[in-house]
mmCIF file of C-alpha atoms in Angstrom:
data_model
loop_
_atom_site.group_PDB
_atom_site.id
_atom_site.type_symbol
_atom_site.label_atom_id
_atom_site.label_comp_id
_atom_site.label_asym_id
_atom_site.label_seq_id
_atom_site.Cartn_x
_atom_site.Cartn_y
_atom_site.Cartn_z
ATOM 1 C CA MET F 1 0.146 -0.281 -0.184
ATOM 2 C CA LYS F 2 0.977 3.387 -0.755
ATOM 3 C CA ILE F 3 0.866 6.031 1.552
ATOM 4 C CA LEU F 4 0.464 9.464 -0.148
ATOM 5 C CA GLU F 5 3.115 12.050 0.538
ATOM 6 C CA PRO F 6 2.501 15.505 1.181
ATOM 7 C CA VAL F 7 2.417 18.180 -2.276
ATOM 8 C CA ASN F 8 4.873 20.199 -2.097
ATOM 9 C CA LYS F 9 4.762 23.556 -2.967
ATOM 10 C CA MET F 10 5.633 23.670 -6.283
ATOM 11 C CA GLN F 11 3.127 20.734 -6.359
ATOM 12 C CA PHE F 12 0.376 23.596 -5.293
ATOM 13 C CA ALA F 13 0.779 25.927 -7.172
ATOM 14 C CA LYS F 14 1.169 24.222 -10.144
ATOM 15 C CA ILE F 15 -2.381 22.773 -9.255
ATOM 16 C CA LYS F 16 -3.868 26.564 -8.454
ATOM 17 C CA LEU F 17 -3.216 27.877 -11.181
ATOM 18 C CA LEU F 18 -5.032 25.294 -13.544
ATOM 19 C CA SER F 19 -7.543 25.028 -11.580
ATOM 20 C CA THR F 20 -7.869 28.449 -11.862
ATOM 21 C CA THR F 21 -7.297 28.295 -15.661
ATOM 22 C CA VAL F 22 -9.867 25.467 -15.357
ATOM 23 C CA PHE F 23 -12.843 27.433 -13.640
ATOM 24 C CA LEU F 24 -12.243 30.369 -16.006
ATOM 25 C CA PHE F 25 -12.482 28.890 -18.887
ATOM 26 C CA ILE F 26 -16.430 28.251 -17.511
ATOM 27 C CA LEU F 27 -16.786 31.430 -16.687
ATOM 28 C CA THR F 28 -16.028 32.501 -19.809
ATOM 29 C CA PHE F 29 -17.833 29.379 -21.838
ATOM 30 C CA LEU F 30 -20.826 29.922 -19.428
ATOM 31 C CA PHE F 31 -21.292 34.372 -20.229
ATOM 32 C CA SER F 32 -20.033 33.611 -23.394
ATOM 33 C CA THR F 33 -23.192 31.477 -24.142
ATOM 34 C CA ASN F 34 -25.708 33.566 -22.410
ATOM 35 C CA THR F 35 -23.991 36.671 -24.222
ATOM 36 C CA MET F 36 -25.232 35.206 -27.734
ATOM 37 C CA ALA F 37 -28.129 34.359 -26.679
ATOM 38 C CA GLN F 38 -29.558 37.218 -25.688
ATOM 39 C CA GLU F 39 -26.916 38.761 -28.842
ATOM 40 C CA LYS F 40 -29.930 36.796 -31.478
ATOM 41 C CA VAL F 41 -33.150 39.230 -29.960
ATOM 42 C CA GLN F 42 -36.160 38.227 -31.926
ATOM 43 C CA MET F 43 -38.283 40.187 -34.509
ATOM 44 C CA VAL F 44 -41.541 41.385 -33.928
ATOM 45 C CA ARG F 45 -43.358 43.504 -36.176
ATOM 46 C CA LEU F 46 -46.865 44.701 -36.223
ATOM 47 C CA ALA F 47 -48.220 44.994 -40.076
ATOM 48 C CA LYS F 48 -51.479 47.304 -40.231
ATOM 49 C CA ILE F 49 -53.460 46.785 -43.698
ATOM 50 C CA LYS F 50 -56.353 48.318 -45.080
ATOM 51 C CA VAL F 51 -57.482 46.255 -48.340
ATOM 52 C CA ASP F 52 -60.185 46.726 -50.375
ATOM 53 C CA PRO F 53 -63.624 45.870 -49.118
ATOM 54 C CA LEU F 54 -64.953 44.719 -52.173
ATOM 55 C CA GLN F 55 -61.791 42.420 -52.095
ATOM 56 C CA LEU F 56 -61.407 40.710 -49.318
ATOM 57 C CA ASP F 57 -62.027 37.823 -49.220
ATOM 58 C CA LYS F 58 -59.449 37.115 -51.986
ATOM 59 C CA TYR F 59 -57.326 38.534 -49.500
ATOM 60 C CA ASN F 60 -57.812 36.797 -46.293
ATOM 61 C CA ALA F 61 -57.799 33.589 -48.205
ATOM 62 C CA ALA F 62 -54.118 35.077 -49.451
ATOM 63 C CA LEU F 63 -53.136 35.273 -46.570
ATOM 64 C CA LYS F 64 -53.660 32.708 -44.439
ATOM 65 C CA GLU F 65 -52.096 30.835 -47.558
ATOM 66 C CA GLN F 66 -49.193 32.475 -46.597
ATOM 67 C CA MET F 67 -48.818 32.359 -42.843
ATOM 68 C CA THR F 68 -49.722 28.942 -42.591
ATOM 69 C CA THR F 69 -46.817 28.060 -45.827
ATOM 70 C CA ALA F 70 -44.291 29.919 -43.173
ATOM 71 C CA VAL F 71 -44.799 29.021 -40.327
ATOM 72 C CA ARG F 72 -44.767 25.478 -41.477
ATOM 73 C CA VAL F 73 -41.577 25.638 -44.398
ATOM 74 C CA GLU F 74 -39.756 28.371 -41.868
ATOM 75 C CA PRO F 75 -37.749 27.991 -38.740
ATOM 76 C CA GLY F 76 -37.606 30.836 -37.790
ATOM 77 C CA VAL F 77 -40.695 32.273 -38.255
ATOM 78 C CA LEU F 78 -42.532 31.220 -35.171
ATOM 79 C CA THR F 79 -45.240 33.777 -35.435
ATOM 80 C CA TYR F 80 -47.788 35.507 -36.604
ATOM 81 C CA TYR F 81 -51.452 36.514 -35.445
ATOM 82 C CA ALA F 82 -53.685 38.256 -37.753
ATOM 83 C CA VAL F 83 -57.398 39.714 -36.767
ATOM 84 C CA ALA F 84 -59.314 42.660 -38.538
ATOM 85 C CA ASP F 85 -61.324 45.711 -36.932
ATOM 86 C CA LYS F 86 -64.362 44.686 -35.702
ATOM 87 C CA ASN F 87 -65.508 47.481 -36.951
ATOM 88 C CA ASP F 88 -64.031 47.536 -40.299
ATOM 89 C CA THR F 89 -63.066 44.210 -41.217
ATOM 90 C CA SER F 90 -61.263 45.141 -44.570
ATOM 91 C CA GLN F 91 -58.260 47.409 -41.509
ATOM 92 C CA ILE F 92 -56.240 44.311 -40.663
ATOM 93 C CA THR F 93 -53.761 44.162 -38.243
ATOM 94 C CA ILE F 94 -50.996 42.039 -38.497
ATOM 95 C CA LEU F 95 -48.769 40.354 -35.031
ATOM 96 C CA GLU F 96 -45.531 38.741 -36.695
ATOM 97 C CA ILE F 97 -42.396 37.304 -35.298
ATOM 98 C CA TYR F 98 -39.243 35.580 -36.063
ATOM 99 C CA ALA F 99 -36.122 34.618 -34.253
ATOM 100 C CA ASP F 100 -34.385 37.379 -35.927
ATOM 101 C CA THR F 101 -33.827 40.022 -38.522
ATOM 102 C CA ALA F 102 -32.009 37.634 -41.115
ATOM 103 C CA ALA F 103 -35.383 35.167 -40.731
ATOM 104 C CA TYR F 104 -36.842 38.298 -41.668
ATOM 105 C CA LYS F 105 -34.561 38.874 -44.471
ATOM 106 C CA SER F 106 -34.486 35.530 -45.318
ATOM 107 C CA HIS F 107 -38.902 35.125 -45.565
ATOM 108 C CA ILE F 108 -39.149 38.146 -48.070
ATOM 109 C CA GLU F 109 -36.830 36.064 -50.519
ATOM 110 C CA THR F 110 -39.617 32.799 -50.267
ATOM 111 C CA ILE F 111 -41.478 31.579 -52.947
ATOM 112 C CA HIS F 112 -45.400 32.297 -51.316
ATOM 113 C CA PHE F 113 -44.206 35.236 -50.125
ATOM 114 C CA LYS F 114 -43.244 36.835 -53.241
ATOM 115 C CA LYS F 115 -46.439 35.394 -54.591
ATOM 116 C CA TYR F 116 -48.931 36.598 -51.699
ATOM 117 C CA LYS F 117 -47.162 39.277 -52.328
ATOM 118 C CA GLU F 118 -48.280 39.779 -56.448
ATOM 119 C CA THR F 119 -51.494 38.053 -55.340
ATOM 120 C CA VAL F 120 -52.568 40.654 -53.290
ATOM 121 C CA LYS F 121 -51.071 43.761 -54.080
ATOM 122 C CA ASP F 122 -54.543 45.368 -56.005
ATOM 123 C CA MET F 123 -56.429 44.512 -53.308
ATOM 124 C CA VAL F 124 -54.076 46.200 -50.205
ATOM 125 C CA LYS F 125 -54.841 50.082 -50.025
ATOM 126 C CA SER F 126 -52.360 50.615 -47.496
ATOM 127 C CA LEU F 127 -49.651 48.654 -45.387
ATOM 128 C CA GLU F 128 -47.911 50.644 -42.273
ATOM 129 C CA LEU F 129 -45.096 48.061 -41.388
ATOM 130 C CA THR F 130 -43.445 48.852 -37.472
ATOM 131 C CA ASP F 131 -40.784 46.909 -35.700
ATOM 132 C CA VAL F 132 -42.121 46.143 -32.192
ATOM 133 C CA SER F 133 -39.877 44.984 -28.875
ATOM 134 C CA LEU F 134 -42.596 42.673 -27.273
ATOM 135 C CA ILE F 135 -42.353 43.639 -23.750
ATOM 136 C CA GLY F 136 -43.819 40.039 -22.464
ATOM 137 C CA SER F 137 -45.756 37.771 -22.907
ATOM 138 C CA ALA F 138 -48.566 34.807 -21.767
ATOM 139 C CA LYS F 139 -50.740 32.222 -23.002
ATOM 140 C CA LYS F 140 -52.000 28.822 -22.245
ATOM 141 C CA GLU F 141 -50.442 25.590 -21.373
ATOM 142 C CA GLY F 142 -50.895 24.591 -25.124
ATOM 143 C CA MET F 143 -52.625 27.093 -26.514
#
């Protein structure tokens, strides 16, 4: 049976340096991962659209097709909510949430988005886009 010998000052200094280096590496990794996550900010936009009332059904069909396709095939398209004003259903507001700005830029270059824009170009009377910051969200589980 071998008895452990006491650690001399030189060995202790090496162990201390190695421990400190490992500790700093771990801290650096944890904080850089957190920083990277914070830098990749979701892009949130409100689109306010005035649609020709005589073409509203066609517009809504094109919008629904574009939204469902985008969410289904584009990983960076996270959420779409489209709502109509109850007093004027031709006033549409869309909440769009993308993983980041790059996902949005990729989205507007897709075939389905370009098809939507071409389809509705004569239906849309006005379009106002507003980039917003998401303060918070709450929803029931499973929604």
